Short mmCIF file of C-alpha atoms in Angstrom, two decimals:
data_model
loop_
_atom_site.label_atom_id
_atom_site.label_comp_id
_atom_site.label_asym_id
_atom_site.label_seq_id
_atom_site.Cartn_x
_atom_site.Cartn_y
_atom_site.Cartn_z
CA MET A 1 0.00 0.00 0.00
CA ILE A 2 1.26 3.50 -0.80
CA PRO A 3 2.11 5.35 2.44
CA ARG A 4 -0.03 8.44 2.99
CA ARG A 5 2.44 10.47 5.01
CA ARG A 6 5.97 10.61 6.38
CA TYR A 7 6.34 8.35 9.40
CA GLU A 8 7.98 9.86 12.45
CA LEU A 9 9.92 7.26 14.42
CA PRO A 10 11.22 7.97 17.94
CA THR A 11 14.92 8.74 18.06
CA ASP A 12 15.36 6.30 20.95
CA LEU A 13 13.71 3.45 19.05
CA ALA A 14 16.83 1.24 19.22
CA ARG A 15 17.10 1.59 23.01
CA LEU A 16 13.38 0.90 23.54
CA ALA A 17 13.44 -2.17 21.28
CA VAL A 18 16.51 -3.74 22.92
CA ALA A 19 15.29 -2.93 26.44
CA SER A 20 11.91 -4.57 25.74
CA LEU A 21 13.57 -7.68 24.33
CA LEU A 22 15.92 -8.06 27.29
CA ARG A 23 13.15 -7.54 29.84
CA GLY A 24 10.82 -9.99 28.12
CA HIS A 25 8.30 -7.19 27.62
CA VAL A 26 7.65 -7.78 23.93
CA ALA A 27 4.27 -9.40 24.52
CA ASP A 28 3.65 -9.72 28.26
CA GLY A 29 5.14 -6.64 29.88
CA PRO A 30 3.21 -3.72 31.39
CA GLY A 31 2.98 -1.81 28.12
CA PRO A 32 0.26 -3.87 26.36
CA SER A 33 -2.01 -3.87 29.43
CA ALA A 34 -1.67 -0.11 29.83
CA PHE A 35 -2.37 0.32 26.11
CA GLU A 36 -5.50 -1.84 26.42
CA ASP A 37 -6.73 0.27 29.32
CA ARG A 38 -6.25 3.48 27.36
CA LEU A 39 -8.12 1.99 24.40
CA ARG A 40 -10.99 0.86 26.65
CA ASP A 41 -11.34 4.43 27.90
CA HIS A 42 -11.12 5.90 24.40
CA LEU A 43 -13.67 3.48 22.91
CA HIS A 44 -15.98 3.50 25.98
CA THR A 45 -16.11 -0.28 25.90
CA GLU A 46 -17.90 -0.80 29.22
CA ARG A 47 -20.67 1.67 28.40
CA ARG A 48 -21.18 0.06 25.00
CA GLY A 49 -20.96 -3.57 26.18
CA LEU A 50 -17.78 -4.37 24.27
CA ALA A 51 -14.90 -6.75 24.97
CA LEU A 52 -11.42 -5.76 23.80
CA ARG A 53 -8.22 -7.69 23.16
CA LEU A 54 -4.85 -6.78 21.66
CA ALA A 55 -3.47 -9.08 18.96
CA THR A 56 -0.21 -9.58 17.11
CA SER A 57 -1.57 -8.01 13.89
CA GLY A 58 -4.73 -6.66 12.32
CA ARG A 59 -5.38 -9.95 10.58
CA ALA A 60 -4.88 -11.86 13.84
CA ALA A 61 -7.43 -9.50 15.41
CA LEU A 62 -9.84 -10.25 12.55
CA ASP A 63 -9.44 -13.97 13.31
CA LEU A 64 -10.27 -13.32 16.97
CA VAL A 65 -13.43 -11.44 16.04
CA LEU A 66 -14.62 -14.03 13.49
CA ASP A 67 -14.05 -16.87 15.95
CA ALA A 68 -15.70 -15.01 18.86
CA LEU A 69 -18.78 -14.45 16.69
CA ALA A 70 -18.74 -18.12 15.57
CA VAL A 71 -18.43 -17.31 11.87
CA PRO A 72 -17.69 -20.70 10.25
CA ARG A 73 -14.44 -21.02 8.33
CA ASP A 74 -16.32 -21.90 5.14
CA ALA A 75 -18.90 -19.11 5.50
CA THR A 76 -19.42 -16.48 2.81
CA ILE A 77 -18.20 -12.99 3.69
CA MET A 78 -19.01 -9.81 1.77
CA LEU A 79 -16.42 -7.06 1.44
CA PRO A 80 -15.96 -4.06 -0.85
CA GLY A 81 -14.12 -4.09 -4.16
CA TRP A 82 -11.63 -1.52 -2.85
CA THR A 83 -9.90 -2.75 0.27
CA PHE A 84 -6.51 -3.93 1.47
CA ALA A 85 -5.72 -7.00 -0.64
CA GLY A 86 -4.10 -8.71 2.35
CA VAL A 87 -7.48 -8.93 4.08
CA ALA A 88 -9.10 -10.72 1.15
CA ASP A 89 -6.10 -13.04 0.81
CA HIS A 90 -6.21 -13.83 4.51
CA LEU A 91 -9.92 -14.64 4.43
CA GLU A 92 -9.44 -16.98 1.48
CA ARG A 93 -6.61 -18.76 3.30
CA ARG A 94 -9.01 -19.27 6.22
CA GLY A 95 -11.36 -21.02 3.79
CA GLN A 96 -13.92 -18.22 3.58
CA ARG A 97 -15.87 -17.66 0.38
CA LEU A 98 -15.93 -14.04 -0.73
CA VAL A 99 -18.62 -11.89 -2.30
CA ILE A 100 -17.48 -8.50 -3.57
CA CYS A 101 -19.79 -5.50 -3.54
CA ASP A 102 -19.36 -2.23 -5.41
CA ILE A 103 -18.29 1.08 -3.89
CA ASP A 104 -19.55 4.65 -4.11
CA PRO A 105 -17.19 6.34 -6.62
CA ALA A 106 -17.50 9.62 -4.73
CA THR A 107 -16.18 8.18 -1.44
CA GLY A 108 -14.52 4.89 -2.36
CA LEU A 109 -16.62 3.17 0.32
CA MET A 110 -19.23 0.44 0.30
CA THR A 111 -22.79 1.59 1.03
CA ALA A 112 -26.08 0.05 2.10
CA GLU A 113 -27.20 0.25 -1.53
CA THR A 114 -24.14 -1.53 -2.94
CA VAL A 115 -24.43 -4.22 -0.26
CA ALA A 116 -28.10 -4.78 -1.08
CA ALA A 117 -27.35 -4.95 -4.81
CA ALA A 118 -24.68 -7.63 -4.35
CA TRP A 119 -26.53 -9.62 -1.68
CA ARG A 120 -26.59 -13.42 -1.81
CA GLU A 121 -28.53 -15.71 0.46
CA ASP A 122 -25.37 -17.48 1.65
CA VAL A 123 -23.73 -14.32 3.04
CA ARG A 124 -23.12 -14.77 6.78
CA CYS A 125 -20.87 -11.80 7.47
CA VAL A 126 -20.33 -8.32 6.04
CA LEU A 127 -16.94 -6.66 6.46
CA VAL A 128 -17.59 -2.90 6.53
CA THR A 129 -14.35 -1.21 5.49
CA HIS A 130 -13.41 2.34 6.51
CA LEU A 131 -10.60 3.60 4.28
CA CYS A 132 -8.07 6.40 4.74
CA GLY A 133 -10.07 7.93 7.59
CA ARG A 134 -13.31 7.98 5.58
CA VAL A 135 -16.16 6.40 7.52
CA ALA A 136 -18.58 4.01 5.85
CA ASP A 137 -22.25 3.88 6.82
CA ALA A 138 -21.98 0.88 9.12
CA ALA A 139 -25.44 1.45 10.63
CA GLY A 140 -27.07 1.58 7.20
CA ILE A 141 -25.25 -1.56 6.10
CA ALA A 142 -26.25 -3.30 9.35
CA ALA A 143 -29.88 -2.45 8.58
CA VAL A 144 -29.49 -4.42 5.34
CA ALA A 145 -27.41 -7.31 6.69
CA GLY A 146 -28.95 -7.78 10.15
CA PRO A 147 -32.47 -8.82 9.11
CA ARG A 148 -30.87 -11.32 6.73
CA GLY A 149 -29.02 -13.02 9.58
CA ALA A 150 -25.50 -11.75 8.85
CA VAL A 151 -23.09 -10.31 11.40
CA VAL A 152 -21.42 -6.97 10.71
CA ILE A 153 -17.71 -6.55 11.40
CA GLU A 154 -15.98 -3.21 10.86
CA ASP A 155 -12.50 -2.99 9.35
CA CYS A 156 -11.10 0.00 11.25
CA ALA A 157 -7.45 -0.46 10.31
CA HIS A 158 -7.41 3.09 8.89
CA ALA A 159 -9.89 4.64 11.27
CA LEU A 160 -8.85 4.64 14.92
CA GLY A 161 -10.08 8.01 16.21
CA SER A 162 -12.67 8.51 13.46
CA LEU A 163 -16.28 9.12 14.47
CA GLY A 164 -19.43 7.75 12.91
CA ALA A 165 -22.63 9.64 12.15
CA ASP A 166 -23.78 9.05 15.75
CA GLY A 167 -20.69 10.79 17.11
CA GLU A 168 -19.29 7.54 18.53
CA SER A 169 -15.96 5.95 17.62
CA VAL A 170 -16.03 3.70 14.58
CA GLY A 171 -16.06 0.01 15.38
CA THR A 172 -18.27 0.35 18.44
CA GLY A 173 -21.71 0.09 16.82
CA GLY A 174 -21.75 -3.31 15.14
CA HIS A 175 -21.19 -6.89 16.24
CA GLY A 176 -17.41 -6.54 16.16
CA ALA A 177 -14.45 -4.67 14.72
CA PHE A 178 -10.72 -4.94 14.26
CA PHE A 179 -7.96 -2.34 14.14
CA SER A 180 -4.36 -2.47 12.92
CA PHE A 181 -1.27 -0.69 14.24
CA ASP A 182 1.03 -1.68 11.40
CA VAL A 183 3.71 0.75 10.21
CA ILE A 184 1.63 1.80 7.18
CA LYS A 185 -1.44 2.64 9.25
CA PRO A 186 -2.34 6.19 10.39
CA VAL A 187 -1.90 5.16 14.05
CA THR A 188 1.05 2.82 14.39
CA SER A 189 2.86 0.97 17.16
CA LEU A 190 5.16 -0.64 14.56
CA GLY A 191 2.86 -3.67 14.54
CA GLY A 192 -0.06 -5.29 16.34
CA GLY A 193 -3.82 -5.14 16.18
CA LEU A 194 -6.97 -4.85 18.26
CA ALA A 195 -10.08 -7.05 18.37
CA LEU A 196 -13.40 -5.66 19.56
CA VAL A 197 -16.65 -7.64 19.97
CA ARG A 198 -20.06 -6.93 21.44
CA ARG A 199 -20.72 -9.21 24.41
CA SER A 200 -24.37 -9.67 23.49
CA ALA A 201 -23.32 -10.77 19.98
CA VAL A 202 -20.91 -13.30 21.49
CA ALA A 203 -23.75 -14.68 23.62
CA ALA A 204 -26.10 -14.85 20.63
CA ALA A 205 -23.45 -16.64 18.56
CA GLY A 206 -23.14 -19.21 21.36
CA GLY A 207 -26.87 -19.81 21.58
CA GLY A 208 -27.51 -17.52 24.53
CA GLU A 209 -30.82 -15.99 25.53
CA PRO A 210 -31.92 -12.60 24.11
CA GLY A 211 -30.33 -9.80 26.11
CA GLU A 212 -27.62 -12.06 27.53
CA ALA A 213 -24.03 -10.80 27.51
CA ARG A 214 -21.05 -13.10 27.44
CA GLU A 215 -17.28 -12.61 27.49
CA PRO A 216 -15.49 -14.07 24.47
CA ASP A 217 -13.25 -17.05 25.05
CA TRP A 218 -10.07 -15.38 23.84
CA PRO A 219 -7.15 -17.77 23.23
CA PRO A 220 -3.90 -17.06 25.08
CA CYS A 221 -1.86 -14.28 23.53
CA PRO A 222 1.39 -15.65 22.05
CA VAL A 223 4.34 -14.55 24.16
CA ALA A 224 7.60 -13.79 22.41
CA SER A 225 10.62 -15.74 23.55
CA ARG A 226 12.60 -13.80 26.09
CA ALA A 227 16.25 -13.67 27.00
CA SER A 228 17.26 -15.78 30.01
CA PRO A 229 17.51 -14.07 33.43
CA VAL A 230 21.27 -14.64 33.40
CA LEU A 231 21.64 -12.92 30.02
CA ARG A 232 19.52 -10.02 31.21
CA ARG A 233 21.68 -9.61 34.32
CA LEU A 234 25.00 -9.88 32.52
CA VAL A 235 24.16 -7.92 29.40
CA GLY A 236 20.97 -6.01 30.06
CA SER A 237 22.22 -3.45 32.52
CA TRP A 238 25.38 -2.88 30.48
CA LEU A 239 23.41 -2.25 27.30
CA GLU A 240 20.76 -0.08 28.92
CA ASP A 241 22.89 1.93 31.32
CA GLY A 242 26.15 2.00 29.38
CA LEU A 243 25.96 1.40 25.67
CA PHE A 244 22.62 3.17 25.21
CA ALA A 245 23.20 6.01 27.64
CA GLY A 246 25.86 7.79 25.62
CA PRO A 247 25.31 11.14 23.91
CA TRP A 248 25.64 9.50 20.51
CA LEU A 249 22.47 7.38 20.96
CA ALA A 250 20.02 9.88 19.49
CA PRO A 251 22.10 10.56 16.32
CA LEU A 252 22.61 6.81 15.80
CA SER A 253 18.92 6.00 16.23
CA ALA A 254 17.98 8.80 13.86
CA ALA A 255 20.46 7.49 11.29
CA LEU A 256 18.94 4.02 11.55
CA ALA A 257 15.41 5.36 11.21
CA LEU A 258 16.15 7.80 8.37
CA PRO A 259 16.12 5.21 5.53
CA VAL A 260 12.75 3.96 6.74
CA THR A 261 11.18 7.41 6.81
CA ARG A 262 12.67 8.27 3.41
CA ALA A 263 11.32 5.07 1.90
CA ALA A 264 7.88 5.76 3.38
CA ALA A 265 7.85 9.27 1.99
CA SER A 266 9.04 8.35 -1.52
#
């Protein structure tokens, strides 16, 4: 995908990366939990009855949402003709069958009308895609898909911080949503993703009673391999307090990051 802006990387990126690796904080340190808490506050998950979980990528987050909503691996999913090709490829590798709907040429987004025009009786899920900060009419599309028995999942990889027509954050109005924090996304953490599901939709997918809410059965988050305690003691303090404490750290980190930012801007 063509980057939409120059990416600003922190000048102490090298120090942060090495320190996280040595501490074993790549996946299970305090950072992810604090990030989740901030996202819960931003998305008002408790008020809206939503469950939230960080993932290793946007596509991994999509898998979490599909599985939490019990979308079968051979089910038919509708998505727009203009979207990130990696999403369509990933769904096909899962075994999903795809139906492509048209987009509004004025916005580049799918609409309730294009979804209705492309509808097939075997569609079990509609992937509402928000692109480049533009917000699709998820509520209108849900009004088409819901009565036909399909779940609505929002692709918010480009849209963290965007608001829908109701003034609420995108991704919080349907059955579920996923976000991406990849380096080419508007909000990046150099990787990772976020899964969001409505607890009542999880209960309904599991055969629960109307009005019942249920927490999703998230699988354990994969934990990156960490350096041994001995290695951290022998090398960690030397790297963090000595090698990476010198006055040359910032220029070195900037030099390492410069090719990346130039490539993103070209």
